[in-house]
Amino acid sequence: MQIYKMLSVMLDYPTPELLQHLPELREKTVSCADMDDLERAAMLKVLQYLGSASLTELQEGYVQTFDLTAEHSLHLTHHLFGDDKNRGPALIDLGELYKDYGVEVLTNELPDYLPLILEFAAYLDDSEANVFLSDASKVFKVLAENLHKAASPYAPLLSIIENRASLTCLAA
C-alpha cells in the first residue's frame, strides 16, 4: 500500500533527499486512493512541518524525539521487552519473516525499526499488511499516546498507523 511507503519515508531520519522529495510526497498524499480525508490531512500537516524547518532542525528534533526518549523509540520490540533477553528472539523472528517473503533488508537498522516495518507492509497486499501491523497494535497505541503527550509533530503519523492496526483487530 502506497500509504505505508509514505509513512515509512516520513518517519525515517530526515535527510536532504527527504526535503528534496517533499513536493512529490505532498502530491502523492493528495492523490493517494488508499487513505481517507483524516489521514490525508494528518499527513499533509506533518509534511508542512517537514517543509518548515531546516534539515539540521529536523534532525535535532528527530534525535530528541526518537533516539533520546525511550518512550518514543521507533524500535517496536523495545516497548514490549525493553532490554530483556526475549527481545533477541523476537528480532530474529521478524528478520526471518522478511526473508520468508524474499525481502532483503539493506539497512543497518534492527528489523523492528518502524520505518522498516512500514516498508515491509507496503510490500504486502492490503489484507496481509493490515494483519501484519495488527500484531503490534498495542505498541502503536502506546507510542501514539506518548507522542501526543509530548506534542510531537510526528504524532499524527502514529495515530494513522494505530488506527489502521486497531481496525484490523476489530474486524478479525
PDB file of C-alpha atoms in Angstrom:
ATOM      1  CA  MET A   1       0.000   0.000   0.000  1.00  0.00           C
ATOM      2  CA  GLN A   2       1.331   3.371  -1.001  1.00  0.00           C
ATOM      3  CA  ILE A   3       0.385   4.958   2.340  1.00  0.00           C
ATOM      4  CA  TYR A   4       2.773   2.667   4.238  1.00  0.00           C
ATOM      5  CA  LYS A   5       5.668   3.585   1.959  1.00  0.00           C
ATOM      6  CA  MET A   6       4.956   7.282   2.520  1.00  0.00           C
ATOM      7  CA  LEU A   7       4.655   6.811   6.289  1.00  0.00           C
ATOM      8  CA  SER A   8       7.956   4.928   6.242  1.00  0.00           C
ATOM      9  CA  VAL A   9       9.723   7.787   4.488  1.00  0.00           C
ATOM     10  CA  MET A  10       8.198  10.418   6.760  1.00  0.00           C
ATOM     11  CA  LEU A  11       9.128   8.543   9.959  1.00  0.00           C
ATOM     12  CA  ASP A  12      12.704   7.840   8.930  1.00  0.00           C
ATOM     13  CA  TYR A  13      15.641  10.058   9.902  1.00  0.00           C
ATOM     14  CA  PRO A  14      15.413  13.332   7.930  1.00  0.00           C
ATOM     15  CA  THR A  15      17.856  13.552   5.025  1.00  0.00           C
ATOM     16  CA  PRO A  16      18.487  16.020   2.212  1.00  0.00           C
ATOM     17  CA  GLU A  17      16.697  13.545  -0.085  1.00  0.00           C
ATOM     18  CA  LEU A  18      13.569  13.746   2.069  1.00  0.00           C
ATOM     19  CA  LEU A  19      13.499  17.527   1.797  1.00  0.00           C
ATOM     20  CA  GLN A  20      14.136  17.312  -1.936  1.00  0.00           C
ATOM     21  CA  HIS A  21      11.145  14.966  -2.369  1.00  0.00           C
ATOM     22  CA  LEU A  22       8.650  16.853  -0.172  1.00  0.00           C
ATOM     23  CA  PRO A  23       6.739  18.257  -3.183  1.00  0.00           C
ATOM     24  CA  GLU A  24       6.400  14.731  -4.594  1.00  0.00           C
ATOM     25  CA  LEU A  25       5.247  13.410  -1.201  1.00  0.00           C
ATOM     26  CA  ARG A  26       2.633  16.185  -0.982  1.00  0.00           C
ATOM     27  CA  GLU A  27       1.410  15.358  -4.476  1.00  0.00           C
ATOM     28  CA  LYS A  28       1.189  11.633  -3.696  1.00  0.00           C
ATOM     29  CA  THR A  29      -0.605  12.358  -0.417  1.00  0.00           C
ATOM     30  CA  VAL A  30      -3.224  14.467  -2.171  1.00  0.00           C
ATOM     31  CA  SER A  31      -3.808  11.845  -4.863  1.00  0.00           C
ATOM     32  CA  CYS A  32      -3.414   8.670  -2.778  1.00  0.00           C
ATOM     33  CA  ALA A  33      -6.506   6.492  -3.140  1.00  0.00           C
ATOM     34  CA  ASP A  34      -5.812   4.248  -0.144  1.00  0.00           C
ATOM     35  CA  MET A  35      -6.229   6.886   2.584  1.00  0.00           C
ATOM     36  CA  ASP A  36      -9.204   8.750   3.945  1.00  0.00           C
ATOM     37  CA  ASP A  37      -9.566  12.513   4.401  1.00  0.00           C
ATOM     38  CA  LEU A  38      -8.453  12.482   8.055  1.00  0.00           C
ATOM     39  CA  GLU A  39      -5.321  10.516   7.204  1.00  0.00           C
ATOM     40  CA  ARG A  40      -4.626  12.844   4.286  1.00  0.00           C
ATOM     41  CA  ALA A  41      -4.979  15.928   6.482  1.00  0.00           C
ATOM     42  CA  ALA A  42      -2.699  14.432   9.142  1.00  0.00           C
ATOM     43  CA  MET A  43      -0.032  13.556   6.598  1.00  0.00           C
ATOM     44  CA  LEU A  44      -0.206  16.988   4.982  1.00  0.00           C
ATOM     45  CA  LYS A  45       0.229  18.552   8.422  1.00  0.00           C
ATOM     46  CA  VAL A  46       3.407  16.541   9.017  1.00  0.00           C
ATOM     47  CA  LEU A  47       4.666  17.360   5.517  1.00  0.00           C
ATOM     48  CA  GLN A  48       4.095  21.037   6.300  1.00  0.00           C
ATOM     49  CA  TYR A  49       6.204  20.638   9.457  1.00  0.00           C
ATOM     50  CA  LEU A  50       8.949  18.877   7.495  1.00  0.00           C
ATOM     51  CA  GLY A  51       8.974  21.704   4.973  1.00  0.00           C
ATOM     52  CA  SER A  52       9.019  24.482   7.566  1.00  0.00           C
ATOM     53  CA  ALA A  53      12.342  23.736   9.255  1.00  0.00           C
ATOM     54  CA  SER A  54      15.937  23.388   8.208  1.00  0.00           C
ATOM     55  CA  LEU A  55      17.464  19.945   7.825  1.00  0.00           C
ATOM     56  CA  THR A  56      19.553  20.487  10.963  1.00  0.00           C
ATOM     57  CA  GLU A  57      16.478  21.482  12.975  1.00  0.00           C
ATOM     58  CA  LEU A  58      14.571  18.447  11.710  1.00  0.00           C
ATOM     59  CA  GLN A  59      17.459  16.117  12.553  1.00  0.00           C
ATOM     60  CA  GLU A  60      17.872  17.607  16.040  1.00  0.00           C
ATOM     61  CA  GLY A  61      14.134  17.266  16.689  1.00  0.00           C
ATOM     62  CA  TYR A  62      14.111  13.713  15.368  1.00  0.00           C
ATOM     63  CA  VAL A  63      17.015  12.597  17.564  1.00  0.00           C
ATOM     64  CA  GLN A  64      15.488  14.321  20.598  1.00  0.00           C
ATOM     65  CA  THR A  65      12.130  12.692  19.946  1.00  0.00           C
ATOM     66  CA  PHE A  66      13.010   9.166  18.892  1.00  0.00           C
ATOM     67  CA  ASP A  67      16.582   8.444  19.947  1.00  0.00           C
ATOM     68  CA  LEU A  68      16.864  10.209  23.303  1.00  0.00           C
ATOM     69  CA  THR A  69      13.383   9.463  24.647  1.00  0.00           C
ATOM     70  CA  ALA A  70      12.867   5.746  25.257  1.00  0.00           C
ATOM     71  CA  GLU A  71       9.062   6.108  25.376  1.00  0.00           C
ATOM     72  CA  HIS A  72       9.178   7.294  21.750  1.00  0.00           C
ATOM     73  CA  SER A  73      11.519   4.660  20.360  1.00  0.00           C
ATOM     74  CA  LEU A  74      10.735   3.523  16.838  1.00  0.00           C
ATOM     75  CA  HIS A  75      12.171   0.092  17.682  1.00  0.00           C
ATOM     76  CA  LEU A  76       8.912  -1.658  18.493  1.00  0.00           C
ATOM     77  CA  THR A  77      10.297  -4.600  20.483  1.00  0.00           C
ATOM     78  CA  HIS A  78      11.802  -2.086  22.908  1.00  0.00           C
ATOM     79  CA  HIS A  79       8.236  -1.255  24.011  1.00  0.00           C
ATOM     80  CA  LEU A  80       7.446  -4.930  24.516  1.00  0.00           C
ATOM     81  CA  PHE A  81      10.662  -6.243  26.049  1.00  0.00           C
ATOM     82  CA  GLY A  82      12.930  -3.329  26.942  1.00  0.00           C
ATOM     83  CA  ASP A  83      16.396  -4.834  27.257  1.00  0.00           C
ATOM     84  CA  ASP A  84      15.029  -8.255  28.255  1.00  0.00           C
ATOM     85  CA  LYS A  85      16.645 -11.335  26.751  1.00  0.00           C
ATOM     86  CA  ASN A  86      13.364 -12.174  24.952  1.00  0.00           C
ATOM     87  CA  ARG A  87      13.863  -9.220  22.629  1.00  0.00           C
ATOM     88  CA  GLY A  88      16.567 -11.067  20.658  1.00  0.00           C
ATOM     89  CA  PRO A  89      14.366 -13.976  19.544  1.00  0.00           C
ATOM     90  CA  ALA A  90      11.606 -11.534  18.562  1.00  0.00           C
ATOM     91  CA  LEU A  91      14.071  -9.630  16.370  1.00  0.00           C
ATOM     92  CA  ILE A  92      15.294 -12.868  14.797  1.00  0.00           C
ATOM     93  CA  ASP A  93      11.714 -13.981  14.074  1.00  0.00           C
ATOM     94  CA  LEU A  94      10.929 -10.666  12.401  1.00  0.00           C
ATOM     95  CA  GLY A  95      14.094 -10.854  10.302  1.00  0.00           C
ATOM     96  CA  GLU A  96      13.168 -14.392   9.267  1.00  0.00           C
ATOM     97  CA  LEU A  97       9.694 -13.215   8.249  1.00  0.00           C
ATOM     98  CA  TYR A  98      11.267 -10.670   5.912  1.00  0.00           C
ATOM     99  CA  LYS A  99      13.446 -13.424   4.419  1.00  0.00           C
ATOM    100  CA  ASP A 100      10.420 -15.729   4.017  1.00  0.00           C
ATOM    101  CA  TYR A 101       8.861 -13.070   1.795  1.00  0.00           C
ATOM    102  CA  GLY A 102      12.083 -12.662  -0.162  1.00  0.00           C
ATOM    103  CA  VAL A 103      12.685  -9.179   1.198  1.00  0.00           C
ATOM    104  CA  GLU A 104      16.325  -8.277   1.586  1.00  0.00           C
ATOM    105  CA  VAL A 105      16.960  -5.691   4.303  1.00  0.00           C
ATOM    106  CA  LEU A 106      19.546  -3.196   3.076  1.00  0.00           C
ATOM    107  CA  THR A 107      19.970  -1.155   6.237  1.00  0.00           C
ATOM    108  CA  ASN A 108      21.866  -1.332   9.493  1.00  0.00           C
ATOM    109  CA  GLU A 109      18.634  -0.912  11.438  1.00  0.00           C
ATOM    110  CA  LEU A 110      17.151  -3.680  13.531  1.00  0.00           C
ATOM    111  CA  PRO A 111      14.181  -5.452  11.910  1.00  0.00           C
ATOM    112  CA  ASP A 112      11.741  -3.865  14.400  1.00  0.00           C
ATOM    113  CA  TYR A 113      12.520  -0.284  13.298  1.00  0.00           C
ATOM    114  CA  LEU A 114       9.124   1.192  12.417  1.00  0.00           C
ATOM    115  CA  PRO A 115      10.096   2.712   9.051  1.00  0.00           C
ATOM    116  CA  LEU A 116      11.468  -0.709   8.037  1.00  0.00           C
ATOM    117  CA  ILE A 117       8.283  -2.421   9.236  1.00  0.00           C
ATOM    118  CA  LEU A 118       6.199   0.050   7.228  1.00  0.00           C
ATOM    119  CA  GLU A 119       8.385  -0.536   4.185  1.00  0.00           C
ATOM    120  CA  PHE A 120       7.675  -4.249   4.540  1.00  0.00           C
ATOM    121  CA  ALA A 121       3.946  -3.585   4.999  1.00  0.00           C
ATOM    122  CA  ALA A 122       3.979  -1.589   1.752  1.00  0.00           C
ATOM    123  CA  TYR A 123       5.360  -4.680   0.027  1.00  0.00           C
ATOM    124  CA  LEU A 124       2.388  -6.803   1.186  1.00  0.00           C
ATOM    125  CA  ASP A 125      -1.117  -6.805  -0.226  1.00  0.00           C
ATOM    126  CA  ASP A 126      -3.688  -4.764   1.692  1.00  0.00           C
ATOM    127  CA  SER A 127      -5.115  -7.511   3.899  1.00  0.00           C
ATOM    128  CA  GLU A 128      -1.691  -9.007   4.698  1.00  0.00           C
ATOM    129  CA  ALA A 129      -0.334  -5.568   5.601  1.00  0.00           C
ATOM    130  CA  ASN A 130      -3.237  -4.861   7.921  1.00  0.00           C
ATOM    131  CA  VAL A 131      -2.945  -8.229   9.676  1.00  0.00           C
ATOM    132  CA  PHE A 132       0.838  -7.842   9.966  1.00  0.00           C
ATOM    133  CA  LEU A 133       0.502  -4.405  11.580  1.00  0.00           C
ATOM    134  CA  SER A 134      -2.326  -5.511  13.857  1.00  0.00           C
ATOM    135  CA  ASP A 135       0.155  -7.730  15.708  1.00  0.00           C
ATOM    136  CA  ALA A 136       1.717  -4.540  17.073  1.00  0.00           C
ATOM    137  CA  SER A 137      -1.498  -2.558  17.615  1.00  0.00           C
ATOM    138  CA  LYS A 138      -0.918  -2.182  21.369  1.00  0.00           C
ATOM    139  CA  VAL A 139       2.589  -0.835  20.778  1.00  0.00           C
ATOM    140  CA  PHE A 140       1.268   1.643  18.204  1.00  0.00           C
ATOM    141  CA  LYS A 141      -1.358   2.813  20.695  1.00  0.00           C
ATOM    142  CA  VAL A 142       1.211   3.449  23.443  1.00  0.00           C
ATOM    143  CA  LEU A 143       3.644   5.091  21.041  1.00  0.00           C
ATOM    144  CA  ALA A 144       0.931   7.351  19.579  1.00  0.00           C
ATOM    145  CA  GLU A 145      -0.208   8.362  23.076  1.00  0.00           C
ATOM    146  CA  ASN A 146       3.359   9.114  24.154  1.00  0.00           C
ATOM    147  CA  LEU A 147       3.999  11.254  21.084  1.00  0.00           C
ATOM    148  CA  HIS A 148       0.703  13.127  21.528  1.00  0.00           C
ATOM    149  CA  LYS A 149       1.551  13.846  25.188  1.00  0.00           C
ATOM    150  CA  ALA A 150       4.902  15.251  24.059  1.00  0.00           C
ATOM    151  CA  ALA A 151       3.165  17.330  21.348  1.00  0.00           C
ATOM    152  CA  SER A 152       5.425  15.736  18.747  1.00  0.00           C
ATOM    153  CA  PRO A 153       4.791  16.769  15.160  1.00  0.00           C
ATOM    154  CA  TYR A 154       5.124  13.056  14.285  1.00  0.00           C
ATOM    155  CA  ALA A 155       2.180  12.027  16.487  1.00  0.00           C
ATOM    156  CA  PRO A 156      -0.409  12.193  13.670  1.00  0.00           C
ATOM    157  CA  LEU A 157       1.552   9.590  11.699  1.00  0.00           C
ATOM    158  CA  LEU A 158       1.485   7.152  14.613  1.00  0.00           C
ATOM    159  CA  SER A 159      -2.236   7.776  15.010  1.00  0.00           C
ATOM    160  CA  ILE A 160      -2.764   6.727  11.389  1.00  0.00           C
ATOM    161  CA  ILE A 161      -0.799   3.524  11.942  1.00  0.00           C
ATOM    162  CA  GLU A 162      -2.557   2.836  15.248  1.00  0.00           C
ATOM    163  CA  ASN A 163      -6.000   3.331  13.712  1.00  0.00           C
ATOM    164  CA  ARG A 164      -5.264   1.055  10.770  1.00  0.00           C
ATOM    165  CA  ALA A 165      -3.827  -1.666  13.021  1.00  0.00           C
ATOM    166  CA  SER A 166      -6.712  -1.350  15.522  1.00  0.00           C
ATOM    167  CA  LEU A 167      -9.420  -1.509  12.857  1.00  0.00           C
ATOM    168  CA  THR A 168      -7.959  -4.745  11.614  1.00  0.00           C
ATOM    169  CA  CYS A 169      -8.043  -6.145  15.149  1.00  0.00           C
ATOM    170  CA  LEU A 170     -11.708  -5.222  15.492  1.00  0.00           C
ATOM    171  CA  ALA A 171     -12.575  -6.773  12.140  1.00  0.00           C
ATOM    172  CA  ALA A 172     -10.844 -10.063  12.961  1.00  0.00           C
TER     173      ALA A 172
END
